[in-house]
Coordinates of C-alpha atoms and ligand atoms in Angstrom, one line a residue:
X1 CA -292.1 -65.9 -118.9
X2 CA -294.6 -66.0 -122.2
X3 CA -293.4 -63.2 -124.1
X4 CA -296.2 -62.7 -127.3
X5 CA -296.2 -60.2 -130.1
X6 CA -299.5 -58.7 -131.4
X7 CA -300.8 -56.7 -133.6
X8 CA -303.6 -55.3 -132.7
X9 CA -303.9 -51.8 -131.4
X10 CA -302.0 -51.3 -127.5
X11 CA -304.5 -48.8 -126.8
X12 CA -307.5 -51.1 -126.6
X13 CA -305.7 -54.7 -125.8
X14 CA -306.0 -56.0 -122.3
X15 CA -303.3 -55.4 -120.7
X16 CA -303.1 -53.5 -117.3
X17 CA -299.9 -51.1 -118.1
X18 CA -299.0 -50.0 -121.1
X19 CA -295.2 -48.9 -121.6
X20 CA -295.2 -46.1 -124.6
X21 CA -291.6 -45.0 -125.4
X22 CA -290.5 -41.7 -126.6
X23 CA -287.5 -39.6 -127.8
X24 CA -285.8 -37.0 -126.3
X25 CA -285.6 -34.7 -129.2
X26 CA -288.9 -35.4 -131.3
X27 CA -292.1 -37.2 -129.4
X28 CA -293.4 -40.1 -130.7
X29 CA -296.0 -40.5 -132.6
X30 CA -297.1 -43.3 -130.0
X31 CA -296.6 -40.5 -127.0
X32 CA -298.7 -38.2 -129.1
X33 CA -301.5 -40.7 -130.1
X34 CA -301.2 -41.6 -125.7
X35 CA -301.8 -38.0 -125.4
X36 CA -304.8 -37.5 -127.5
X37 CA -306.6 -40.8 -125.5
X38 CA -305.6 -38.8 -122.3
X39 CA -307.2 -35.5 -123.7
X40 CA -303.6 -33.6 -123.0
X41 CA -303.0 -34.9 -119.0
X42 CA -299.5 -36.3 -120.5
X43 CA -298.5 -33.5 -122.4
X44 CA -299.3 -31.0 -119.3
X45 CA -297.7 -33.4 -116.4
X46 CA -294.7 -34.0 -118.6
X47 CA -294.2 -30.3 -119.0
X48 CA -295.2 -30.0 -115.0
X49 CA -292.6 -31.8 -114.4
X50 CA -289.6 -31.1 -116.6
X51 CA -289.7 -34.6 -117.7
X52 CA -287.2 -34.6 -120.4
X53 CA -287.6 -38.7 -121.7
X54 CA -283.6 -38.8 -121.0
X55 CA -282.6 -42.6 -121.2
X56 CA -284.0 -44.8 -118.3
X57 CA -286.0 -42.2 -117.2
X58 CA -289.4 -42.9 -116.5
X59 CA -292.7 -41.2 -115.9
X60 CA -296.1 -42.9 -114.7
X61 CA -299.7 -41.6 -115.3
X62 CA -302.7 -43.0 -114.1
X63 CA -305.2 -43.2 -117.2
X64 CA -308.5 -42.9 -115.3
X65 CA -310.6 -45.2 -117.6
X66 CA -309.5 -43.3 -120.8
X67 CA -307.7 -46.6 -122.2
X68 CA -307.9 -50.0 -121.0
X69 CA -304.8 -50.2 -119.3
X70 CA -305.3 -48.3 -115.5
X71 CA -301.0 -46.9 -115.8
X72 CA -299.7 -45.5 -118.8
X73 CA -295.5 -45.4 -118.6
X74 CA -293.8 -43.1 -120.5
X75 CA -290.2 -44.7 -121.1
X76 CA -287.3 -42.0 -121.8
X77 CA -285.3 -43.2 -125.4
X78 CA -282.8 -40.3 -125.2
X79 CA -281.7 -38.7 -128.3
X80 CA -282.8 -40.3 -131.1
X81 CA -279.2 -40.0 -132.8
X82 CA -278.0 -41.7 -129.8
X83 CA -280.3 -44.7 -129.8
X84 CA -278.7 -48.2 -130.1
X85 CA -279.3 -52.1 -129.3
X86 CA -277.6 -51.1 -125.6
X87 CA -280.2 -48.3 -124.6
X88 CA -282.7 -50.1 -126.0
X89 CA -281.9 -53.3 -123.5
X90 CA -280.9 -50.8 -121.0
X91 CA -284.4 -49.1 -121.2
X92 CA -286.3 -52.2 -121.6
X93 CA -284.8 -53.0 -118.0
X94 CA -285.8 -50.2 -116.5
X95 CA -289.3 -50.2 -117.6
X96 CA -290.1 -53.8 -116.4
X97 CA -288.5 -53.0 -113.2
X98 CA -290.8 -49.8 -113.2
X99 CA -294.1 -51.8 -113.8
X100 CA -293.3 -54.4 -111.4
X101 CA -292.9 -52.1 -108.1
X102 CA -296.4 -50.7 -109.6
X103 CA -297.7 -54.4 -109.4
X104 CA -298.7 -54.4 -112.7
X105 CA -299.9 -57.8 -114.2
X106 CA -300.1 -57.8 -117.9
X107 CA -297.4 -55.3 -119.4
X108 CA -297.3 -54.2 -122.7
X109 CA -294.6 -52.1 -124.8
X110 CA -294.9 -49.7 -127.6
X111 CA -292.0 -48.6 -129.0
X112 CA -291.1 -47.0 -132.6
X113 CA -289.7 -49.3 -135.4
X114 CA -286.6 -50.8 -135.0
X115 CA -283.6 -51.9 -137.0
X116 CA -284.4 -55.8 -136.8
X117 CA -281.1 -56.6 -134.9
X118 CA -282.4 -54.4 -132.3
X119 CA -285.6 -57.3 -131.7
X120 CA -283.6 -59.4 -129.8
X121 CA -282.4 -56.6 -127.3
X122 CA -286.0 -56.0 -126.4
X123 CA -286.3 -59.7 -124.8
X124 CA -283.0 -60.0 -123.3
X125 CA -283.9 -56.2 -121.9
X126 CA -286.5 -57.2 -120.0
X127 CA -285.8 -60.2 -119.2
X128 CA -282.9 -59.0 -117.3
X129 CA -285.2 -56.1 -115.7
X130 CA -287.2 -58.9 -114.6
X131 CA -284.6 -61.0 -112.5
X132 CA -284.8 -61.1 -109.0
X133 CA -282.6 -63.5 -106.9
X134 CA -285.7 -64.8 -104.2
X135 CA -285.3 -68.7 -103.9
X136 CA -284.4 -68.2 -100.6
X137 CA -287.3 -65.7 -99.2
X138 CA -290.2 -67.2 -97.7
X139 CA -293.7 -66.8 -99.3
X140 CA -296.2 -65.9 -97.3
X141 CA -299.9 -67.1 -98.1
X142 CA -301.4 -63.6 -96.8
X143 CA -299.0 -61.5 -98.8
X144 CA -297.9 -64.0 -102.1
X145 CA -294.9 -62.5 -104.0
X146 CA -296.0 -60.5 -106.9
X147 CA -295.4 -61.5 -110.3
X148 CA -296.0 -60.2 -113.5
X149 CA -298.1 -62.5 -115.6
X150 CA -297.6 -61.5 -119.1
X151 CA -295.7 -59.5 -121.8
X152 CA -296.8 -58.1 -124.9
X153 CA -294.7 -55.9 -127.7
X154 CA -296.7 -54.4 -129.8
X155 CA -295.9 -54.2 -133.4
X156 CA -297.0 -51.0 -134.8
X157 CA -296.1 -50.3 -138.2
X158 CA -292.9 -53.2 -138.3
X159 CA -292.4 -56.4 -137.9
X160 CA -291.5 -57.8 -134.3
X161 CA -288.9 -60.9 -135.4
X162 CA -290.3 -64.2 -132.9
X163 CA -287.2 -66.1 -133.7
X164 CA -285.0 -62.6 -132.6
X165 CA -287.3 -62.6 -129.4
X166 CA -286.6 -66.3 -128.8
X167 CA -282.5 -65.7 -129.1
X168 CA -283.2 -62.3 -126.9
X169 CA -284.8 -65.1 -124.5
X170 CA -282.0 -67.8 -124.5
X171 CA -279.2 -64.9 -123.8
X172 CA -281.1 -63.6 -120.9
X173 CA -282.2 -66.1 -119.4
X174 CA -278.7 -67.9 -119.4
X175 CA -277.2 -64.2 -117.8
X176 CA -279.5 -64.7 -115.1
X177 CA -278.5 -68.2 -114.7
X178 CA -275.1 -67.1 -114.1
X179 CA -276.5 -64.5 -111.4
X180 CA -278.0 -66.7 -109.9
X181 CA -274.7 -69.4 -109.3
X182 CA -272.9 -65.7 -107.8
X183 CA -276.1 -65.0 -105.7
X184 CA -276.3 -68.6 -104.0
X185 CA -274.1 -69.3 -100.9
X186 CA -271.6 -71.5 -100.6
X187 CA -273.4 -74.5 -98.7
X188 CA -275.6 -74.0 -101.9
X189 CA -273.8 -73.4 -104.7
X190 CA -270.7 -75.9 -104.1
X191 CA -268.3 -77.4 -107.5
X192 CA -270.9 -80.5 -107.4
X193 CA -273.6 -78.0 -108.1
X194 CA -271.8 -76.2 -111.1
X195 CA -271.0 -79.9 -112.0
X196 CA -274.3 -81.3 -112.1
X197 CA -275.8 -78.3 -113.6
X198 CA -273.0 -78.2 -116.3
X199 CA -274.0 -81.9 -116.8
X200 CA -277.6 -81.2 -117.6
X201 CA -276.7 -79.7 -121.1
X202 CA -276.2 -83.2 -122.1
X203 CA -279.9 -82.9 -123.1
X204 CA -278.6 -80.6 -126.2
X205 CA -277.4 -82.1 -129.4
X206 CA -273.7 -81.8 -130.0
X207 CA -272.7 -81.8 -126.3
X208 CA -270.5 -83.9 -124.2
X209 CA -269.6 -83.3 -120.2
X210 CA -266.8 -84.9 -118.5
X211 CA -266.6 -84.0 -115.1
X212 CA -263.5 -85.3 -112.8
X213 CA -263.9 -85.8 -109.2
X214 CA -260.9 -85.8 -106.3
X215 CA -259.4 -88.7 -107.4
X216 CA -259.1 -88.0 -111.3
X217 CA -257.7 -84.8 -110.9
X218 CA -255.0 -86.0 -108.3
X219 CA -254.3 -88.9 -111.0
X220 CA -253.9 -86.5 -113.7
X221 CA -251.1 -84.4 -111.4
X222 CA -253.6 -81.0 -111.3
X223 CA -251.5 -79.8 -108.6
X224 CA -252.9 -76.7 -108.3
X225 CA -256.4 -77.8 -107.9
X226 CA -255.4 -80.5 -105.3
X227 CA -253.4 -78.1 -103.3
X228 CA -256.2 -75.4 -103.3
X229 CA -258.9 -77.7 -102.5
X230 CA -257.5 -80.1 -99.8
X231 CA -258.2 -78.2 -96.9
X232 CA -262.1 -78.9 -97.9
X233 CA -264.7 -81.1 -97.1
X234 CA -266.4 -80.4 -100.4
X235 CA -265.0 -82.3 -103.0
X236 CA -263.2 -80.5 -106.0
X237 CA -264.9 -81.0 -109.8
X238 CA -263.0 -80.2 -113.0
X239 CA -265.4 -79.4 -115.3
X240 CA -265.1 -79.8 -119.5
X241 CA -268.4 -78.5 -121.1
X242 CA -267.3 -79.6 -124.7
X243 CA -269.8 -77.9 -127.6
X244 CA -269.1 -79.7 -130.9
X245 CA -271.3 -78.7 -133.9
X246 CA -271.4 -80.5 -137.3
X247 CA -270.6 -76.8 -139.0
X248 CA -267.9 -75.5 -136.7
X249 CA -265.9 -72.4 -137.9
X250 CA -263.3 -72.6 -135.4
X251 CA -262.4 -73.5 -131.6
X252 CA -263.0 -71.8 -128.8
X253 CA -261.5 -72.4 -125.1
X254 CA -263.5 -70.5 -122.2
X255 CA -262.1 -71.1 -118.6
X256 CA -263.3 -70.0 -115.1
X257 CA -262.1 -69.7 -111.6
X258 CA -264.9 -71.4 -109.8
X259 CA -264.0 -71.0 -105.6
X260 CA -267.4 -72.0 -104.7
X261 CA -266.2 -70.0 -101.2
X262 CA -262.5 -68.3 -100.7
X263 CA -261.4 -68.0 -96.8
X264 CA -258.7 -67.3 -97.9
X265 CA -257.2 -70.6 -96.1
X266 CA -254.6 -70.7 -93.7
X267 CA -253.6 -67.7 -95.1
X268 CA -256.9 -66.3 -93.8
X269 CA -258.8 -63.1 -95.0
X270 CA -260.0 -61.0 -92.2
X271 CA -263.6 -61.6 -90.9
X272 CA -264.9 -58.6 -92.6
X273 CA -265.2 -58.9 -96.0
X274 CA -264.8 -62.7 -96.4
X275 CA -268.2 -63.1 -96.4
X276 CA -268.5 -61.5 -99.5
X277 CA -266.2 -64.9 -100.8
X278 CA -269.2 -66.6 -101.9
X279 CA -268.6 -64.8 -105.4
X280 CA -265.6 -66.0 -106.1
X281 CA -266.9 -68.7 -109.1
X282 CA -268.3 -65.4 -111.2
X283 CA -266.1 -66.9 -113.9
X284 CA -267.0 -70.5 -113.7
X285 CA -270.8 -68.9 -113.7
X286 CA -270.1 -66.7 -116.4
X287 CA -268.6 -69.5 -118.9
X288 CA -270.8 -72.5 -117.7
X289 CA -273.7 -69.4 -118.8
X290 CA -272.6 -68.9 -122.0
X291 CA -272.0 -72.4 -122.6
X292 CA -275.8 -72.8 -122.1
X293 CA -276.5 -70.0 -124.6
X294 CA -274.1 -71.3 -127.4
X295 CA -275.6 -74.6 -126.9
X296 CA -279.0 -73.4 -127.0
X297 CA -278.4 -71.0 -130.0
X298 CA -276.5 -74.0 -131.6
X299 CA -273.7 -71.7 -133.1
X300 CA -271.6 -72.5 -135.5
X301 CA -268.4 -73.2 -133.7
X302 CA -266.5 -75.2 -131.3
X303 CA -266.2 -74.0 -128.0
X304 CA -265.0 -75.8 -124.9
X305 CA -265.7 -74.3 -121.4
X306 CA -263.7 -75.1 -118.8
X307 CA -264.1 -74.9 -114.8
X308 CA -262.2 -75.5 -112.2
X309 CA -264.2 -75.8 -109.2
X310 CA -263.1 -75.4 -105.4
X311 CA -262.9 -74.5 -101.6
X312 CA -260.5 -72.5 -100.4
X313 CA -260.2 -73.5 -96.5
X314 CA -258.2 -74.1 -93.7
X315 CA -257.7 -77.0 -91.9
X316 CA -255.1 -79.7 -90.4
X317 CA -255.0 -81.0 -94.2
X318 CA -254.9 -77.6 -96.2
X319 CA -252.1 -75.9 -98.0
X320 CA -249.5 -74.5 -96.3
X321 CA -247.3 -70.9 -97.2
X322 CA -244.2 -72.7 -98.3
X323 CA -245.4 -76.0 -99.7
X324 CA -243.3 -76.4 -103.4
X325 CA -246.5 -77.4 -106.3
X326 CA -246.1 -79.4 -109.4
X327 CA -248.0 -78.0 -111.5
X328 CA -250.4 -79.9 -114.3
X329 CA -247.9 -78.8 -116.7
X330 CA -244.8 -79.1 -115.1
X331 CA -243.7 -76.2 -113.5
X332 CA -243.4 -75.7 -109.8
X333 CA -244.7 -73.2 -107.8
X334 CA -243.8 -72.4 -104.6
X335 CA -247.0 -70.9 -102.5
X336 CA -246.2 -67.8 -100.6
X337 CA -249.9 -66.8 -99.8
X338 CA -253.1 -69.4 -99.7
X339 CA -255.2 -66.7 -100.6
X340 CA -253.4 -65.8 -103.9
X341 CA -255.6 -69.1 -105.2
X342 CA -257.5 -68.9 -108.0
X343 CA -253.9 -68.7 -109.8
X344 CA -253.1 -71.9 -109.0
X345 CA -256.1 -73.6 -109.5
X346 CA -256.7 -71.6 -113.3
X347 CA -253.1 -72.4 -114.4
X348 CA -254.0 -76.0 -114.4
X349 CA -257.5 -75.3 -116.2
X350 CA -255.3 -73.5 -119.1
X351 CA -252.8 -75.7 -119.6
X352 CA -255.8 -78.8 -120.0
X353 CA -257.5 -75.4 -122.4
X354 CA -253.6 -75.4 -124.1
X355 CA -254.1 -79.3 -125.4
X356 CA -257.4 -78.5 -127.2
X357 CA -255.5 -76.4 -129.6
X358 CA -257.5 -74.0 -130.0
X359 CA -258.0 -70.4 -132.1
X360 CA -257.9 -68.7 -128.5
X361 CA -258.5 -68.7 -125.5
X362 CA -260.3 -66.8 -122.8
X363 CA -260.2 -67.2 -119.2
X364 CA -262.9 -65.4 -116.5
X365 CA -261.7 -64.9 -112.9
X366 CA -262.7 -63.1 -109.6
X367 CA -258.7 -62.9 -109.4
X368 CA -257.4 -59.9 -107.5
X369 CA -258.5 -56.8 -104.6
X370 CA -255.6 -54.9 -107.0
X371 CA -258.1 -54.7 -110.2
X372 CA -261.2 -53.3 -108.2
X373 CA -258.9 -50.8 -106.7
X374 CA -257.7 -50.0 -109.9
X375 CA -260.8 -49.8 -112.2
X376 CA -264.3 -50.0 -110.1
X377 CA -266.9 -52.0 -110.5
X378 CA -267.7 -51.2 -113.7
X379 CA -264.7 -52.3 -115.9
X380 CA -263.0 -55.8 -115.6
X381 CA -259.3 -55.6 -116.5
X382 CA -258.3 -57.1 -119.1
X383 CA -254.7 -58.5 -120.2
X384 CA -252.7 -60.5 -123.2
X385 CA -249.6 -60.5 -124.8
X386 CA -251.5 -60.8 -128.7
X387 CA -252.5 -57.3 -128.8
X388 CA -254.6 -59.0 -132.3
X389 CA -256.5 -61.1 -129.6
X390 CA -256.8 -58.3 -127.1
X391 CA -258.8 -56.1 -129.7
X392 CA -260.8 -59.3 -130.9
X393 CA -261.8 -59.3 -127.3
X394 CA -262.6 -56.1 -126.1
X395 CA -264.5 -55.5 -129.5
X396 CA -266.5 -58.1 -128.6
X397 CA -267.3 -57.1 -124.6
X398 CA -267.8 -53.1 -126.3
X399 CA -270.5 -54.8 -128.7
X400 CA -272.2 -56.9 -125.7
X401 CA -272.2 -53.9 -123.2
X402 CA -269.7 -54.8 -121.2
X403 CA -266.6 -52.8 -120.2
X404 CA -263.3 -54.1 -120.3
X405 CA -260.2 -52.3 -119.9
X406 CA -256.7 -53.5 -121.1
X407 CA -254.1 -53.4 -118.7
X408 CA -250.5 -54.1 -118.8
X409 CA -248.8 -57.8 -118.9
X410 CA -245.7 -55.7 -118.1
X411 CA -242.7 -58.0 -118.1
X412 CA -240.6 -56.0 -116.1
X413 CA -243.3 -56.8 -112.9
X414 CA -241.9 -60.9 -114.2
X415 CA -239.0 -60.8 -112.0
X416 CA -241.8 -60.1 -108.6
X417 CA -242.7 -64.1 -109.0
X418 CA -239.3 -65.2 -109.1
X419 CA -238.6 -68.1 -106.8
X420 CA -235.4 -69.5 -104.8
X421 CA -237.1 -72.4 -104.5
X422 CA -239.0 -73.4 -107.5
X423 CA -240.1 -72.3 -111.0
X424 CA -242.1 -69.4 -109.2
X425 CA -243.8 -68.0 -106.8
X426 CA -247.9 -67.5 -106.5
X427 CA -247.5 -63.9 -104.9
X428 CA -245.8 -60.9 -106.6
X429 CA -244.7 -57.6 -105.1
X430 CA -246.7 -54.8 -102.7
X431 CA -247.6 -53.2 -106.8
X432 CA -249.4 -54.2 -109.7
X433 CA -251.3 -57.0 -108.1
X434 CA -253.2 -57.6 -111.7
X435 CA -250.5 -57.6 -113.3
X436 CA -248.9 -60.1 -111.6
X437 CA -251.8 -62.5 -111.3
X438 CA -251.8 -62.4 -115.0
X439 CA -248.0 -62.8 -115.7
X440 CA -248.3 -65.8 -113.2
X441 CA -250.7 -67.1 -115.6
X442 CA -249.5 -66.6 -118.7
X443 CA -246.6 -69.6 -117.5
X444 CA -249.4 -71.6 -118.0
X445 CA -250.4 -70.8 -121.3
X446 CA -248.6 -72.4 -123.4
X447 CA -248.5 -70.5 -127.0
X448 CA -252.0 -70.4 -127.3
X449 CA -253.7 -67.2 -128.1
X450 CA -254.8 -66.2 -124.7
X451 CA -256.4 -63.3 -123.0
X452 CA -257.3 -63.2 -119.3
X453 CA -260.0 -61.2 -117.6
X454 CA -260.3 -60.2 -114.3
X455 CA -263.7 -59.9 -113.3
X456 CA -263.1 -59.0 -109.2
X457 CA -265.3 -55.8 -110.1
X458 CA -268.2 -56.4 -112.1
X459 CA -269.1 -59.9 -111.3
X460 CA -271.0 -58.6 -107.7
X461 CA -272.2 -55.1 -107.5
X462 CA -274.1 -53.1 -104.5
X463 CA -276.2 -50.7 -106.8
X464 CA -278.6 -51.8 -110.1
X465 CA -278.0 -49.7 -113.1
X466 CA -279.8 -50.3 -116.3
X467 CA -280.1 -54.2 -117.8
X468 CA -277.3 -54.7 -114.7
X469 CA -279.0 -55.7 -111.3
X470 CA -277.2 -55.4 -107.7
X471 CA -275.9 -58.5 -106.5
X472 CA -274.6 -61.4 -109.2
X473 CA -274.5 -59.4 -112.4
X474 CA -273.5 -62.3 -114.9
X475 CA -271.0 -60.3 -115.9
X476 CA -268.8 -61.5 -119.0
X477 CA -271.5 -64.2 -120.7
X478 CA -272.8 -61.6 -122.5
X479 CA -268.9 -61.0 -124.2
X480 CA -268.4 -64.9 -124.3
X481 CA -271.4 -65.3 -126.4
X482 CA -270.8 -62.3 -128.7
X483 CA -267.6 -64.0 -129.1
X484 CA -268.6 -67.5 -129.6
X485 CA -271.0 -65.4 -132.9
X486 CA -268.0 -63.4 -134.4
X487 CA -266.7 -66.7 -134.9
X488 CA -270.0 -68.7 -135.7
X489 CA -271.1 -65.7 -138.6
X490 CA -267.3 -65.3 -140.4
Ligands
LIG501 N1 -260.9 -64.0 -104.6 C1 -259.8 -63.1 -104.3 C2 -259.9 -61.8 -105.1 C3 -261.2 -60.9 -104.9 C4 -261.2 -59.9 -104.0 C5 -262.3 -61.2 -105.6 C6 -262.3 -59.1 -103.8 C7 -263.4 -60.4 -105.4 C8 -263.4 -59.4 -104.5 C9 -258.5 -63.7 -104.5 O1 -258.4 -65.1 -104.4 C10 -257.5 -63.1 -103.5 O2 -257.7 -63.4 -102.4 N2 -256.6 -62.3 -104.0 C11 -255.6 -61.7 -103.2 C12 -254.3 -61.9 -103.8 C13 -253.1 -61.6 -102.9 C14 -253.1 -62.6 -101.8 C15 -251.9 -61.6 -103.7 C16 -256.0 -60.2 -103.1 O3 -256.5 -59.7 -104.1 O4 -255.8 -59.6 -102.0
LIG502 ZN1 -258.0 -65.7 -102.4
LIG503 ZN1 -260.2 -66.1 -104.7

């Protein structure tokens, strides 16, 4: 999608809607010049109708020849002491999403001046507004799918920064890349897919790929990632995206559970609700995203994203309830449930993230039922044992827009994953299902500064909400990359 900048007046360009934005406490002086084209009709059907220009509401006039464009939008701000980056990209969403049911073709936006940070909120807003997961839908010559041709921003009185819009772009567009890898199916989206696609940002400067196949990860003793995956046809990928800029102000280790499809195994889910299992590579999608967007962005620090990529299936070859694991790192685990999973296969994926030394470490997984029934669908949970790091974290995810929650690493819950039999076990007791997922992890973290996120919730939502669409929502790139620029700016 072109998005251009003019300067010229909105009310007399070509385009075919015209988005004007106003407060909720003052109008705009853009609303009131729209009102004087329409001789008053917006001022009377706005006071009709109550219409308030709360935050993501929206209110549509037909102009009747009065300007160019045949709709006239008004887009709700809120309160103007309320108005940040978020609403902004929040907004932007809705509006896009507004002018596309309305089949509009050329869309322009007129919104009042704005602290320049703020530019690059206005892309990525609608941007995200404008995703729609459709590969697989059939066109139809007598009915093509519409599309909207063309974005303008006006600049009315301030400067519209193109190189703000451009980063606005590469942060969107990488979210909806990450949707997109949670919206494909299995037979689609499989670890050779994330693989390949990791691969292709080898065109960048300052990246190197290594991907390892079936028999490199048995070779290096990834026990957890061999057990996981042996019941499947589908061959198993460890991924290493590794970003290496010439400036770098420190290192970075992103991980992601990446079960292309979860059955559970021979410890198999029930038929309803495992076809929702498709989602569960949200956090390979999410750091394999934001790998793209640091690479694109070129940011001034290391990173490294890690996947681990997987079926969970069953089969005369799979993983058995019982079976004793030696671990990439040593330990042993003794595997009381095949579904608790994405466990195993991460704990290998940290300890590989432990040997890059780096300043910390986050790792992204669709990891337990017990954090959705704890916090929705709108927080993930979020859990470390460096309360420093934790706050580093969740600053970041509060200034990107997405909500994290810190739960407990509660040691007392240790003793649940005790073993008879080995180091531990992969399933702690009926309570505190997070928790124990993450305690389980943290035997695999060496002393690196770690934080774990589990992203069961957000990463696949029923109902659109702002800049978040239903479906694959991307969820946690936008947190990695704010990261990834703490780092890159201090
Ligand atoms: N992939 C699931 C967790 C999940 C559930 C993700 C719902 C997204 C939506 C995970 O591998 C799993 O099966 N977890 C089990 C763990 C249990 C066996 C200890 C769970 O949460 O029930
Ligand atoms: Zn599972
Ligand atoms: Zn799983």
């Amino acid at each position: 999608m072109q998005i251009q900048i003019a300067k010229q007046n909105a009310f007399d360009s070509d385009v075919d809607f015209l988005i004007v934005a106003n407060f909720e406490d003052q109008n705009t002086s853009d609303f009131q010049t729209a009102d004087t084209h329409l001789q008053g009709a917006l001022l009377q059907k706005v006071t009709k109708l109550k219409f308030k220009s709360k935050a993501k509401d929206t209110l549509c006039i037909d102009t009747l020849g009065k300007i160019k464009a045949q709709s006239l939008l008004v887009l709700g701000l809120g309160k103007s002491d309320q108005y940040s980056d978020l609403v902004l990209r929040d907004v932007c969403a809705v509006a896009i999403r507004e002018a596309y049911k309305q089949k509009a073709n050329h869309v322009g936006f007129l919104l009042p001046s704005l602290p320049k940070n703020s530019t690059r909120e206005l892309s990525a807003g609608v941007l995200l507004g404008l995703y729609q997961f459709n590969q697989f839908m059939s066109k139809d010559a007598e009915n093509p799918r519409h599309e909207i041709s063309q974005i303008t921003f006006f600049e009315n009185g301030f400067t519209i920064d193109q190189n703000l819009v451009n980063q606005g772009q590469i942060i969107a567009d990488s979210v909806n890349v990450a949707r997109e890898l949670v919206n494909e199916p299995a037979n689609v989206c499989t670890p050779t897919r994330l693989a390949d696609l990791s691969k292709s940002f080898e065109a960048q400067p300052n990246v190197q790929v290594t991907v390892w196949g079936r028999e490199k990860i048995v070779s290096e003793g990834m026990g957890g990632l061999i057990a996981v995956s042996q019941g499947a046809t589908e061959e198993p990928k460890f991924i290493h995206i590794a970003y290496t800029p010439k400036n770098s102000r420190g290192r970075l280790v992103f991980v992601g559970k990446g079960l292309t499809f979860d059955s559970g195994g021979l410890s198999i889910k029930p038929a309803k609700g495992m076809e929702e299992m498709f989602i569960d590579m949200g956090g390979a999608a999410a750091v394999i995203a934001a790998m793209r967007a640091i690479v694109h962005l070129q940011l001034d620090i290391e990173v490294h994203g890690l996947v681990g990529a997987c079926e969970n299936m069953p089969d005369g070859n799979s993983y058995r309830p019982s079976d004793i694991l030696k671990m990439y790192n040593g330990k042993t685990v003794e595997v009381l449930n095949t579904d608790a999973e994405g466990r195993l296969v991460l704990a290998d994926v940290l300890h590989y993230g432990t040997k890059l030394n780096p300043d910390g470490m986050v790792d992204l997984a669709t990891l337990t039922g017990a954090c959705m029934v704890a916090l929705g669908t709108n927080y993930c949970g979020l859990f470390s044992d460096q309360d420093a790091w934790a706050d580093t974290v969740l600053k970041a995810s509060k200034e990107a827009g997405e909500k994290a929650w810190r739960l407990p690493l509660d040691e007392e819950l240790g003793s649940t994953i005790k073993s008879k039999r080995a180091d531990i076990t992969n399933l702690g007791g009926p309570w505190g299902g997070a928790s124990t997922a993450a305690l389980f992890l943290k035997h695999f973290k060496g002393n690196t500064t770690w934080c774990h996120l589990d992203i069961a919730g957000p990463t696949h939502v029923s109902k659109e909400n702002g800049y978040i669409c239903d479906g694959g929502t991307g969820f946690g790139v936008l947190t990695l990359i704010k990261l990834a620029e703490t780092f890159s700016k201090a």
